[in-house]
XYZ file of C-alpha atoms in Angstrom:
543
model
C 50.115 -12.442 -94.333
C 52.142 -14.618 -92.412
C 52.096 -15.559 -88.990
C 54.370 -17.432 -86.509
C 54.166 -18.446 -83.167
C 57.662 -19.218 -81.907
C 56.303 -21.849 -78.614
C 53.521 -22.464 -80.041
C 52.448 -25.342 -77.670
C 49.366 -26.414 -78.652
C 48.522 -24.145 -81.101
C 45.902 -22.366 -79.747
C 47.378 -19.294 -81.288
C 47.313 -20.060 -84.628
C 44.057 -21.795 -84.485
C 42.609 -18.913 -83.286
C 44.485 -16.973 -86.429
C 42.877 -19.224 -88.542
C 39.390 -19.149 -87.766
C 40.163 -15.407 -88.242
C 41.511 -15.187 -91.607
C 38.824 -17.362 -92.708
C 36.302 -15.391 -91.612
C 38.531 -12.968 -93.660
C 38.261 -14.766 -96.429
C 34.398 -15.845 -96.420
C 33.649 -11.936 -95.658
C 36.122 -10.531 -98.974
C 35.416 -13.804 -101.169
C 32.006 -15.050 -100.258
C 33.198 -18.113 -99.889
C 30.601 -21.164 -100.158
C 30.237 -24.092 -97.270
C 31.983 -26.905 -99.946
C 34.858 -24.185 -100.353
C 35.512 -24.240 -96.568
C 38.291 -27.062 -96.422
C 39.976 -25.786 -99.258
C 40.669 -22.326 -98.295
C 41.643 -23.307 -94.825
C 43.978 -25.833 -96.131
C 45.330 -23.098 -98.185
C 45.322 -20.381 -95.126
C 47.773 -23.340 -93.339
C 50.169 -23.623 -96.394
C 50.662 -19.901 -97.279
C 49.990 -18.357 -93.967
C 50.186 -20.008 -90.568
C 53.921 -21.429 -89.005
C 55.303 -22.918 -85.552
C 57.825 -23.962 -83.522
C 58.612 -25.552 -80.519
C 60.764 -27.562 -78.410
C 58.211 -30.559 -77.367
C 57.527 -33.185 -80.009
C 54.648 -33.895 -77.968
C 52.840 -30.510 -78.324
C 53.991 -30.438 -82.159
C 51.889 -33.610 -82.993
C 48.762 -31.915 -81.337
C 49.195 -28.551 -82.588
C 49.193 -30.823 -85.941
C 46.307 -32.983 -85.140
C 44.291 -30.026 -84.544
C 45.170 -28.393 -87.694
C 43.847 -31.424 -89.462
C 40.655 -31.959 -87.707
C 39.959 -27.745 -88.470
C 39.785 -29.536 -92.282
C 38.060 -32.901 -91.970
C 35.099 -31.408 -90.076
C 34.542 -29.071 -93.235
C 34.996 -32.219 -95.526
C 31.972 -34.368 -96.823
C 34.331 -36.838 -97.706
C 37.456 -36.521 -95.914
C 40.573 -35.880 -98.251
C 44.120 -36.945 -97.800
C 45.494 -34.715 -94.945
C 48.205 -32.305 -96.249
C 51.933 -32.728 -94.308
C 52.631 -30.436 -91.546
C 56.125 -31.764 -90.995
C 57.735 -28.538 -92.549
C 55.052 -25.625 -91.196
C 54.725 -26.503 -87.620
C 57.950 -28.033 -86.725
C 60.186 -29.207 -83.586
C 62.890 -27.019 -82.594
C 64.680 -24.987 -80.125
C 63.282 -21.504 -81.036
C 66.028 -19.554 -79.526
C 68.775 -21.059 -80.646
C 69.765 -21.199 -84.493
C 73.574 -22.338 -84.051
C 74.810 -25.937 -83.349
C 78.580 -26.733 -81.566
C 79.558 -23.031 -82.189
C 78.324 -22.686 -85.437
C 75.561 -19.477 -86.359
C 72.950 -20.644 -89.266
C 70.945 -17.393 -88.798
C 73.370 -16.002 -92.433
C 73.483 -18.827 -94.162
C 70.196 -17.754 -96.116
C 71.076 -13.956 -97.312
C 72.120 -13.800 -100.656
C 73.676 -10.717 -102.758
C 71.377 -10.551 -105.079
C 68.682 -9.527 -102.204
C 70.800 -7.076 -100.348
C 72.104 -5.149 -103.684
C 70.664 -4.999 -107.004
C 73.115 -5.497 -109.809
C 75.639 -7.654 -108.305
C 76.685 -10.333 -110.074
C 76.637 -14.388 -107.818
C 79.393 -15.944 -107.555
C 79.399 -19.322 -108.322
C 78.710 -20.783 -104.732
C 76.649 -17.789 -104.809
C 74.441 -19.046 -107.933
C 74.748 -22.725 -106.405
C 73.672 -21.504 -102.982
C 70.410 -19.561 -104.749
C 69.280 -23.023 -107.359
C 69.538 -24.906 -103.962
C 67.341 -22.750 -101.978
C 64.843 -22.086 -104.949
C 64.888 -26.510 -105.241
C 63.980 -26.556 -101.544
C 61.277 -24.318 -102.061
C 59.836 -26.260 -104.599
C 59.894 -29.606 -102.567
C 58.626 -28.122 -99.450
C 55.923 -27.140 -101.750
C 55.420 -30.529 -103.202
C 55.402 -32.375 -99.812
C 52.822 -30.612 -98.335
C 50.427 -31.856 -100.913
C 52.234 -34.964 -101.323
C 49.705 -38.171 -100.354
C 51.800 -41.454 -102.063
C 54.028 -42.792 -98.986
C 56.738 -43.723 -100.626
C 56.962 -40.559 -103.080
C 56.419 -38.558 -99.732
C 59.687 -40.607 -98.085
C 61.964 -39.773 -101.209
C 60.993 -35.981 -100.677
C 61.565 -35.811 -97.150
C 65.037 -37.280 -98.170
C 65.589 -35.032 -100.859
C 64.769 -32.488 -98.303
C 66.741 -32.972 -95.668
C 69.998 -33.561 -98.073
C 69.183 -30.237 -99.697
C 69.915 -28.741 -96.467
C 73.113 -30.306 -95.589
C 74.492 -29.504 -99.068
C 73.422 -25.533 -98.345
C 75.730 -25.907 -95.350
C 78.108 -27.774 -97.375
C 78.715 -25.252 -99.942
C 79.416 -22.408 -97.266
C 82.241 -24.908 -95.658
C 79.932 -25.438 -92.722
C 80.559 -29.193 -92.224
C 79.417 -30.398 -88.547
C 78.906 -33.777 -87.626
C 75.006 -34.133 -86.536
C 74.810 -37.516 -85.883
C 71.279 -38.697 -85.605
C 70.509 -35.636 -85.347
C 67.043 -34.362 -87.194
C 67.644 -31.389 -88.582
C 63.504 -30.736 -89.171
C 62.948 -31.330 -85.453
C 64.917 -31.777 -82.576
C 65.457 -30.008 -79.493
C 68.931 -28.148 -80.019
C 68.048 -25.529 -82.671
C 65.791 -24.100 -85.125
C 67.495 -23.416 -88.549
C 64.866 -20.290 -88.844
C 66.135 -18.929 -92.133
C 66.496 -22.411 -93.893
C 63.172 -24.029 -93.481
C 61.094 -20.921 -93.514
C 63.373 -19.118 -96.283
C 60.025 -18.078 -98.283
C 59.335 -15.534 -95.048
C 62.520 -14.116 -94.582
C 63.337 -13.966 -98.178
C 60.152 -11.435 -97.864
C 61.734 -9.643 -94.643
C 60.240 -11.583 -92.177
C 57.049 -12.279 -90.603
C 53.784 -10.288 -90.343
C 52.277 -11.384 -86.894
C 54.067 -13.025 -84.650
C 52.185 -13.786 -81.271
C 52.583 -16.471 -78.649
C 52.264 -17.202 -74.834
C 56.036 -17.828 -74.746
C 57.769 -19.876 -72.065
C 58.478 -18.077 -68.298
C 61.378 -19.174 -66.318
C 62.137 -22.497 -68.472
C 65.221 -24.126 -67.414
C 68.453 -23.441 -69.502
C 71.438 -25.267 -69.459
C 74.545 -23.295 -68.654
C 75.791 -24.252 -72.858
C 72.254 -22.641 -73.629
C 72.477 -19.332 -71.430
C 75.822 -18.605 -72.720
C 74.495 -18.850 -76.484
C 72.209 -16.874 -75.419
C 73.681 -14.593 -73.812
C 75.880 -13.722 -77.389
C 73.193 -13.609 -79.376
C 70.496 -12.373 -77.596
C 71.274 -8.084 -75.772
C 68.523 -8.454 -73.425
C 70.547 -10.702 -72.157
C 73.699 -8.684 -71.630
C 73.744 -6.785 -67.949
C 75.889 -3.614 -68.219
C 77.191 -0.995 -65.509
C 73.517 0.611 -65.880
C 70.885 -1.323 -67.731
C 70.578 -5.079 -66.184
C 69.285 -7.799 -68.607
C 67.282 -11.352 -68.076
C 67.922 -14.379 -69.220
C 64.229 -15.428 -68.469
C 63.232 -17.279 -71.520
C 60.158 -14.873 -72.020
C 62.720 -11.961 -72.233
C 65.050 -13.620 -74.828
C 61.435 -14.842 -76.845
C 60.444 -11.458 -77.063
C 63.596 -10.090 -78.592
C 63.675 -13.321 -80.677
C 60.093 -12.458 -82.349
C 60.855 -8.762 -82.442
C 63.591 -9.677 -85.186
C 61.724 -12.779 -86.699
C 59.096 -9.821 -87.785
C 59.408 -7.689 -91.111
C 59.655 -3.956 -90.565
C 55.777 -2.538 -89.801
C 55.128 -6.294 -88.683
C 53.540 -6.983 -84.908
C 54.163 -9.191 -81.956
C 51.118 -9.979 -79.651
C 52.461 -11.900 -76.339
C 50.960 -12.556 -73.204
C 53.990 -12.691 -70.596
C 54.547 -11.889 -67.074
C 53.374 -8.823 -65.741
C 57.575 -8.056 -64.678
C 57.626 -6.798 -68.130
C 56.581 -3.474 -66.729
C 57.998 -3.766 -63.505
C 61.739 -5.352 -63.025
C 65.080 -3.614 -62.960
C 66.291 -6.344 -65.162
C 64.032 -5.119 -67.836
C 66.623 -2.434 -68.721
C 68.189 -4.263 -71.530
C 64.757 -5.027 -72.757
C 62.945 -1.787 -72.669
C 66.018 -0.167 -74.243
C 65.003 -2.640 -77.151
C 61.439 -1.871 -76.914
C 62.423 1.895 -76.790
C 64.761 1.819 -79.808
C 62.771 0.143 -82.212
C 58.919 0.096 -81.775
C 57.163 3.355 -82.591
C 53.902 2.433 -80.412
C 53.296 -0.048 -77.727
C 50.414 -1.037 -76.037
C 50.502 -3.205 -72.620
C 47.647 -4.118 -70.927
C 48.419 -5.773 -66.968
C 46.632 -8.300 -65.025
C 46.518 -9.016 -61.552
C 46.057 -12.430 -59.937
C 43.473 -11.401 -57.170
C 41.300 -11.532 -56.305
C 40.512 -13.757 -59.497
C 43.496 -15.040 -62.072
C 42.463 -13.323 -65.278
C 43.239 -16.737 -67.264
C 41.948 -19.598 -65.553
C 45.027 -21.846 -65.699
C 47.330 -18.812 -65.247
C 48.448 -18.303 -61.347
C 50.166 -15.604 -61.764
C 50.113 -11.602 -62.641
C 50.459 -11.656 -66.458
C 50.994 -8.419 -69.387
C 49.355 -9.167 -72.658
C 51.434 -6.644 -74.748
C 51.243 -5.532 -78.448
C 54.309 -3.584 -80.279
C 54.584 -2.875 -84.003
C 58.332 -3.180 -85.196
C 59.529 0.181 -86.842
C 62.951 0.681 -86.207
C 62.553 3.911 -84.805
C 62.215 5.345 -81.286
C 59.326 4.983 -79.151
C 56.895 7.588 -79.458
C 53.380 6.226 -78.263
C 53.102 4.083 -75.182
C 49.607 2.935 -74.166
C 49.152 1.071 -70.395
C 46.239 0.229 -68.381
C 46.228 -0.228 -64.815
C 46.172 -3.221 -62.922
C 43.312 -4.462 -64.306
C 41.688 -6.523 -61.495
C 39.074 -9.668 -62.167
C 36.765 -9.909 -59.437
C 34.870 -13.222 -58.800
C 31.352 -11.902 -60.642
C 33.593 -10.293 -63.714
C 33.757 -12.311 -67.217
C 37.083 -12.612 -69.086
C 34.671 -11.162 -72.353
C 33.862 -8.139 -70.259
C 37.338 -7.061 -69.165
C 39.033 -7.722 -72.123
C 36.608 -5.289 -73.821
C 36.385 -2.544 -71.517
C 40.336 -1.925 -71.091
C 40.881 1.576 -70.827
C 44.525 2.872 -71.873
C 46.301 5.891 -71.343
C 49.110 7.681 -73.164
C 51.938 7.100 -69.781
C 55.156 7.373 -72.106
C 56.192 10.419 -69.962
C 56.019 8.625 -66.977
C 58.450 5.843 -67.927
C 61.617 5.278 -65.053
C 64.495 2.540 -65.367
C 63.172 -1.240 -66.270
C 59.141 0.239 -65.492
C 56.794 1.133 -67.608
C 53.706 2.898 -65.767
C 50.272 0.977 -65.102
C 48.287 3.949 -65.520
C 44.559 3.766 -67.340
C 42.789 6.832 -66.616
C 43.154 10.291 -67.184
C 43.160 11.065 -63.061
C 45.839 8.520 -62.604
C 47.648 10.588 -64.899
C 46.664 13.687 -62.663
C 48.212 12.345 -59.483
C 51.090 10.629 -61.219
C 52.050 14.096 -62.684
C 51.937 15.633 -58.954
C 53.754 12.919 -57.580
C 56.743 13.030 -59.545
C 56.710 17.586 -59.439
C 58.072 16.978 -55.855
C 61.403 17.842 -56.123
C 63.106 15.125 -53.786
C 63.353 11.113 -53.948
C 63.356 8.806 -50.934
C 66.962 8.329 -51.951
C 68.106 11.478 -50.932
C 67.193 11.544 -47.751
C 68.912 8.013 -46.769
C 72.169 8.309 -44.181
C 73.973 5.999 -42.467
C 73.709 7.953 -39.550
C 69.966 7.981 -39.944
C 66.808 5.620 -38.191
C 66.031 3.210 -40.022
C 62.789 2.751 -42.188
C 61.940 -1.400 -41.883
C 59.515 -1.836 -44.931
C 58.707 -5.679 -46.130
C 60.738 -6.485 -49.431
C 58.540 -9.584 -50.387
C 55.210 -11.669 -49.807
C 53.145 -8.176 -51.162
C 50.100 -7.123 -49.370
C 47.275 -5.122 -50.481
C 48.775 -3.056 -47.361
C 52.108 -2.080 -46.515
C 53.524 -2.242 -42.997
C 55.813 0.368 -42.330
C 57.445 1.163 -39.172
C 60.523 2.592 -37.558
C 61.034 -0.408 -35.463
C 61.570 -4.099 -36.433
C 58.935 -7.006 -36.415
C 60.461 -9.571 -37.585
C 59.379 -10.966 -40.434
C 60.840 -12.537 -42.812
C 62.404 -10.812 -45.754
C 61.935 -7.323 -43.954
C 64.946 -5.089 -44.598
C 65.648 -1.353 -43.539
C 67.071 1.987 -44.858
C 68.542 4.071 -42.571
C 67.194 7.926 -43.439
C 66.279 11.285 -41.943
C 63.005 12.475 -41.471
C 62.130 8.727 -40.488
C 58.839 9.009 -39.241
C 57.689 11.874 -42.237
C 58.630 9.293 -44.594
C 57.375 6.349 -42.561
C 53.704 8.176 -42.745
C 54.029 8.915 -46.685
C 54.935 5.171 -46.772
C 52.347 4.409 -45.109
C 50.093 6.464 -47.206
C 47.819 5.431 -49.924
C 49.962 7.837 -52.365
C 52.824 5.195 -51.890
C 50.591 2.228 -52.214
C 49.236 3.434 -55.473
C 53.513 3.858 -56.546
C 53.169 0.594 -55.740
C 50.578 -0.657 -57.861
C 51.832 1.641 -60.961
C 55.622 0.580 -60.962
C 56.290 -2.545 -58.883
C 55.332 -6.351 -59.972
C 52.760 -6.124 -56.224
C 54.892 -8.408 -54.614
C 58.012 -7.808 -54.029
C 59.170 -4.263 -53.151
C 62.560 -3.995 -54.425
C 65.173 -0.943 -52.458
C 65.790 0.857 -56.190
C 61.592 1.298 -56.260
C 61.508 2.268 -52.576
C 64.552 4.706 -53.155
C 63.062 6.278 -56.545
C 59.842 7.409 -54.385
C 59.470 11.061 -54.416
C 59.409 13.248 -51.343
C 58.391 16.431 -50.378
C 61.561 18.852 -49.281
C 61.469 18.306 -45.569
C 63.632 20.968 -45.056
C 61.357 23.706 -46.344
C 58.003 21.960 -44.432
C 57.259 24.102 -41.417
C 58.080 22.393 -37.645
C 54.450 22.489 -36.932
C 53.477 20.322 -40.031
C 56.658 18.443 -39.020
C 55.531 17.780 -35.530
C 52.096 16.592 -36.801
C 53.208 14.160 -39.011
C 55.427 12.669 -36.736
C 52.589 12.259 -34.113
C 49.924 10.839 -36.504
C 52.605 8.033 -37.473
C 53.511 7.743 -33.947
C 49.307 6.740 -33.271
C 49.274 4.597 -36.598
C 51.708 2.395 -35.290
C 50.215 2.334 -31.908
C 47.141 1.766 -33.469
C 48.009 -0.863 -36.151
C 49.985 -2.997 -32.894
C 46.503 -2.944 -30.587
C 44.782 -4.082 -33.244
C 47.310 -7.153 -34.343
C 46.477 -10.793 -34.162
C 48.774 -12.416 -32.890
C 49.411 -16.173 -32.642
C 51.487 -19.054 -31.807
C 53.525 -21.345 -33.534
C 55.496 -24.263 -32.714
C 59.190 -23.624 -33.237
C 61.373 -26.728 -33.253
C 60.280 -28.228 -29.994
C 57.537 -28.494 -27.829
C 59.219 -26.434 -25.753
C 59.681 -23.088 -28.180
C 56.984 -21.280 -29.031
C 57.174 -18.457 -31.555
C 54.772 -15.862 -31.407
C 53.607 -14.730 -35.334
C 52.242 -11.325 -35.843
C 49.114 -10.780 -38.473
C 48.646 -6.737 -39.175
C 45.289 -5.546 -40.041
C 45.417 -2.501 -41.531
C 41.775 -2.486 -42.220
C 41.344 -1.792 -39.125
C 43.154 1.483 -39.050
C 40.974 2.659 -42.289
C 40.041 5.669 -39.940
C 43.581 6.631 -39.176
C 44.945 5.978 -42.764
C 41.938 8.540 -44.231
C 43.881 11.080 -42.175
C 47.293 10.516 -43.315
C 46.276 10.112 -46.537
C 44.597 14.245 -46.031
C 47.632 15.247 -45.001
C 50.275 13.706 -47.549
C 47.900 14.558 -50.424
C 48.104 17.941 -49.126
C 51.602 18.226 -49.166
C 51.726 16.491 -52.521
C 49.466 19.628 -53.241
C 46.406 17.323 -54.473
C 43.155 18.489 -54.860
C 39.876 17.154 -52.963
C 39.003 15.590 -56.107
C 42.283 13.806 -56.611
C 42.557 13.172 -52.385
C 38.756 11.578 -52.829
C 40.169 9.419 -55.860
C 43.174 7.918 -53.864
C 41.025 7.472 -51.054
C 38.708 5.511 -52.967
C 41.493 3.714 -55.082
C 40.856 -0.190 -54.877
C 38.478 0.381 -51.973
C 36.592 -2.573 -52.181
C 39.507 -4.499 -52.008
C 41.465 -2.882 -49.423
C 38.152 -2.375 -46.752
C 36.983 -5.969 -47.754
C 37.269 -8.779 -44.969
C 39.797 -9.054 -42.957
């Protein structure tokens, strides 16, 4: 089997791999305690590889692959040389000044049996077969100077494979087994790719890392989540371009394990990525995290996705979410992790979102919502009220109203049937929308817009009327019960007044909307009760 982790930082990853395939090995080979360093030693050489961009993390990742053997040693042994398994390189980028390295590896004689090399061809294949051999030889290699020559050898073998394709590029001082620029992927770890690719590939891959303009425009042509379109948007986020990267690093029927940012269900540019997630992984399975009221990893602040695919080639046909998996302060990471319940939401997929559904009730209410035969959307008019809803700095409430209060980053769509659709909004049922297809934070006007609505038209004026009026006492309700408070503007002299909304205050007067937009949404006291009680202890907890 072999494994990669493309930013593999530290290498917790592969450490953790390790431990596993021994225990593999000790279970299928019974392997004795004075065995222990030499099958792990072995597990490193045929098994385990790395990249990434910091030498710094590339020399521990290293260290702690050594110390795994010494403590196993009665007498340590010479420590074998990492220098070609976990290496230093720019993971997403296998070109230099223009130049793609990603081909320089395939040879005729693997794509179609019976045709004869060329002579650059036959060159090409002796070189890569000598490089083999060498890598081979260093890793065991323990006399200094012998080890020097190889690395030498090495390292010339390389540039002559580039050579004899008329790639000739000035690299300076340049390292071409580690430096921050590029990762010749197909040269150093030939022996994989030779084989298809790799088996595993998992990681905790880089979020937002800063690209240089050079880099985002390589990117950009190799890379198609990448490449916004009239209708599908892409990301350059380097966790985006990482998880395309690994998807074609693996061999067909191979898997990628990540743990990214939770957007990965819940972003309109997503589009470019899902379509690759779509096209070529039969079965996916994402489990989300929230960040409150606990972080689910300690030293991760944010809402994070740990998601698994299996690379097929072939159209999606089994998607597995949870929901928002919460940690609350009492929970253990052990205990979450093993109770995740998934549920089949591929039917419930909509443009750059992939559902956070778990149970089979979820499913229920999810299948009601979307029968309704009208989106928010349709109803909007420039000639309408406006709708103010708040499009960032999430809540575990929403504050909807047909009036303005001035916060920051509020924004307004002008619609009919304002104050209907102001009490929907201000319903649980939209909350929940919320917590299924948005990232929790930030409600973007395509998510707002792609709510579904009842048909106003064919509601009778009584049922009309009374939704109107029960929004009419929310907001009167939700404004008594405000805090309000002052803040110093830019003088001593100007005094803003800040608004605080409590909406657990108005629990008595949301339980009544939410009765009579379940109804509509023709929900049964069962699934009413459920949304009701959906996050309660969060949403009646404190102030």
């Amino acid at each position: 089997v072999k494994i990669c982790d493309p930013a593999i930082g530290s290498g917790a990853f592969p450490m953790g791999l390790l431990k596993e395939l021994f225990l593999c090995r000790t279970a299928l080979e019974g392997i004795s305690q004075h065995q222990a360093a030499a099958i792990k030693k072995h597990i490193i050489q045929q098994n385990i590889y790395g990249v990434d961009i910091e030498r710094g993390a590339v020399d521990i990742a290293r260290l702690r692959f050594w110390l795994s053997l010494i403590v196993d040693e009665e007498t340590p042994q010479a420590l074998p040389n990492l220098d070609f398994k976990i290496m230093q390189g720019n993971s997403l980028l296998e070109q230099y000044k223009g130049v793609d390295f990603s081909k320089i590896t395939e040879l005729k004689s693997e794509k179609e049996e019976g045709v004869q090399l060329s002579w650059f061809e036959e060159a090409l294949d002796v070189l890569r077969l000598d490089l083999r051999k060498k890598l081979d030889e260093y890793y065991n290699c323990t006399d200094h100077h012998e080890k020097q020559a190889l690395r030498k050898d090495i390292i010339n073998n390389v540039k002559q494979q580039l050579r004899e394709q008329s790639i000739n590029i000035n690299f300076g001082d340049l390292d071409l087994s580690g430096n921050n620029q590029f990762f010749l992927w197909h040269t150093w770890f030939f022996d994989v790719f030779s084989q298809g690719g790799f088996d595993i590939v998992i990681g905790n891959p880089p979020y937002g890392a800063k690209l240089s303009n050079e880099e985002k425009q390589c990117c950009k042509k190799t890379y198609k989540v990448t490449q916004s379109t009239k209708n599908i948007k892409g990301s350059t986020d380097t966790f985006c371009v990482f998880i395309e990267c690994g998807f074609f690093g693996l061999k067909r029927e191979g898997i990628l394990s990540y743990i990214v940012p939770m957007s990965v269900t819940s972003s309109d540019a997503m589009g470019q990525l899902h379509e690759l997630l779509n096209q070529g992984c039969e079965s996916l399975h994402i489990a989300s995290f929230s960040n409150r009221p606990k972080q689910i990893f300690e030293s991760a602040g944010l809402r994070v996705s740990i998601m698994h695919l299996r690379r097929t080639n072939t159209c999606m046909k089994r998607l597995f979410t949870t929901k928002l998996v919460r940690r609350r302060n009492s929970d253990s990471l052990t205990d979450i992790l093993d109770n995740l319940k998934y549920e089949s939401t591929i039917n419930y997929r909509m443009p750059g979102r992939y559902a956070k559904a778990g149970s089979k009730m979820e499913i229920r209410i999810l299948d009601k919502l979307f029968k309704v035969n009208k989106r928010l959307g349709d109803y909007e008019n420039i000639n309408g009220k406006p709708i103010f809803y708040r499009a960032a700095g999430g809540r575990y409430f929403n504050v909807i109203t047909d009036y303005t209060t001035n916060t920051s980053a509020e924004k307004n769509i002008k619609v009919e049937y304002t104050k209907q659709i102001g009490l929907c909004l201000s319903s649980t049922m939209f909350w929940f929308y919320q917590q299924v297809y948005t990232d929790g934070l930030n409600l973007k006007s395509t998510e707002i817009k792609a709510f579904p609505l009842p048909d106003f038209n064919k509601i009778n004026k009584k049922t009309l009327d009374s939704m109107s009026d029960l929004y009419q006492s929310y907001l009167t309700d939700i404004e008594l019960k405000a805090n309000v408070r002052q803040e110093s503007g830019n003088s001593s002299y100007n005094v803003e007044l800040f608004k605080e909304y409590k909406i657990v205050r108005s629990m008595e007067i949301l339980d009544k909307i939410d009765s009579i937009v379940c109804s509509i949404y023709n929900l049964n006291n069962e699934e009413i009760e459920f949304l009701k009680n959906y996050e309660i202890d969060l949403r009646r907890s404190g102030e």
